[in-house]
Amino acid sequence: MPILEDVKKALRITNNAFDDEVTDLIKAGESDLRLAGIFFEDETPEEEYHPLIKRAILIYAKAHFGYENTEAERFEESYIMLKKQLIIAGEFYVPVV
């Protein structure tokens, strides 16, 4: 399943009204992971993202979607923790030079 559909499902979105915003959040999440030195191929089909990369992007979107998101801080903390674990694991981390 394409990551857009997975993120929409996680956000409980059942229509296409927010597709542009959700797509921007996905791209921002991917960019944030890459800025932290977490490596995954640009050409990787979204359906083939490693489950931890996919989960990080989902949590990033949940932390940043909507204005009245009472759980935003909790999701942001969860995202940061997962990002740190990805860096520590070494499998995904490439030092940014």
JSON list of N, CA, C and O in Angstrom, two decimals, residues 8 14 27 30 42 46 55 59 73 87:
[
{"chain": "A", "resi": 8, "resn": "LYS", "atom": "N", "xyz": [-2.80, 8.36, 5.71]},
{"chain": "A", "resi": 8, "resn": "LYS", "atom": "CA", "xyz": [-4.20, 8.79, 5.83]},
{"chain": "A", "resi": 8, "resn": "LYS", "atom": "C", "xyz": [-4.97, 7.88, 6.76]},
{"chain": "A", "resi": 8, "resn": "LYS", "atom": "O", "xyz": [-5.76, 8.34, 7.59]},
{"chain": "A", "resi": 14, "resn": "THR", "atom": "N", "xyz": [-10.58, 9.71, 5.62]},
{"chain": "A", "resi": 14, "resn": "THR", "atom": "CA", "xyz": [-11.25, 8.80, 4.69]},
{"chain": "A", "resi": 14, "resn": "THR", "atom": "C", "xyz": [-11.58, 9.44, 3.34]},
{"chain": "A", "resi": 14, "resn": "THR", "atom": "O", "xyz": [-12.24, 8.83, 2.51]},
{"chain": "A", "resi": 27, "resn": "LYS", "atom": "N", "xyz": [6.76, 14.07, 2.92]},
{"chain": "A", "resi": 27, "resn": "LYS", "atom": "CA", "xyz": [8.04, 14.57, 2.39]},
{"chain": "A", "resi": 27, "resn": "LYS", "atom": "C", "xyz": [8.86, 15.25, 3.48]},
{"chain": "A", "resi": 27, "resn": "LYS", "atom": "O", "xyz": [10.08, 15.09, 3.53]},
{"chain": "A", "resi": 30, "resn": "GLU", "atom": "N", "xyz": [10.35, 12.48, 5.66]},
{"chain": "A", "resi": 30, "resn": "GLU", "atom": "CA", "xyz": [11.48, 11.86, 4.95]},
{"chain": "A", "resi": 30, "resn": "GLU", "atom": "C", "xyz": [12.71, 12.78, 5.01]},
{"chain": "A", "resi": 30, "resn": "GLU", "atom": "O", "xyz": [13.82, 12.32, 5.30]},
{"chain": "A", "resi": 42, "resn": "ASP", "atom": "N", "xyz": [16.28, 7.21, -2.28]},
{"chain": "A", "resi": 42, "resn": "ASP", "atom": "CA", "xyz": [15.23, 8.05, -2.86]},
{"chain": "A", "resi": 42, "resn": "ASP", "atom": "C", "xyz": [14.36, 7.23, -3.81]},
{"chain": "A", "resi": 42, "resn": "ASP", "atom": "O", "xyz": [13.18, 7.49, -3.93]},
{"chain": "A", "resi": 46, "resn": "GLU", "atom": "N", "xyz": [7.71, 3.33, -2.18]},
{"chain": "A", "resi": 46, "resn": "GLU", "atom": "CA", "xyz": [7.14, 3.57, -0.85]},
{"chain": "A", "resi": 46, "resn": "GLU", "atom": "C", "xyz": [6.65, 2.28, -0.21]},
{"chain": "A", "resi": 46, "resn": "GLU", "atom": "O", "xyz": [6.70, 2.13, 1.01]},
{"chain": "A", "resi": 55, "resn": "ARG", "atom": "N", "xyz": [7.23, 3.62, 9.94]},
{"chain": "A", "resi": 55, "resn": "ARG", "atom": "CA", "xyz": [6.63, 3.96, 11.22]},
{"chain": "A", "resi": 55, "resn": "ARG", "atom": "C", "xyz": [7.05, 5.37, 11.64]},
{"chain": "A", "resi": 55, "resn": "ARG", "atom": "O", "xyz": [6.25, 6.15, 12.14]},
{"chain": "A", "resi": 59, "resn": "ILE", "atom": "N", "xyz": [4.48, 8.45, 12.40]},
{"chain": "A", "resi": 59, "resn": "ILE", "atom": "CA", "xyz": [4.45, 9.17, 13.68]},
{"chain": "A", "resi": 59, "resn": "ILE", "atom": "C", "xyz": [4.74, 10.65, 13.46]},
{"chain": "A", "resi": 59, "resn": "ILE", "atom": "O", "xyz": [4.12, 11.51, 14.10]},
{"chain": "A", "resi": 73, "resn": "GLU", "atom": "N", "xyz": [2.39, 16.62, 21.11]},
{"chain": "A", "resi": 73, "resn": "GLU", "atom": "CA", "xyz": [3.64, 16.55, 21.88]},
{"chain": "A", "resi": 73, "resn": "GLU", "atom": "C", "xyz": [4.05, 15.10, 22.14]},
{"chain": "A", "resi": 73, "resn": "GLU", "atom": "O", "xyz": [5.22, 14.74, 22.01]},
{"chain": "A", "resi": 87, "resn": "ILE", "atom": "N", "xyz": [19.26, 5.94, 14.46]},
{"chain": "A", "resi": 87, "resn": "ILE", "atom": "CA", "xyz": [20.65, 6.40, 14.38]},
{"chain": "A", "resi": 87, "resn": "ILE", "atom": "C", "xyz": [21.56, 5.44, 15.15]},
{"chain": "A", "resi": 87, "resn": "ILE", "atom": "O", "xyz": [22.60, 5.02, 14.64]}
]
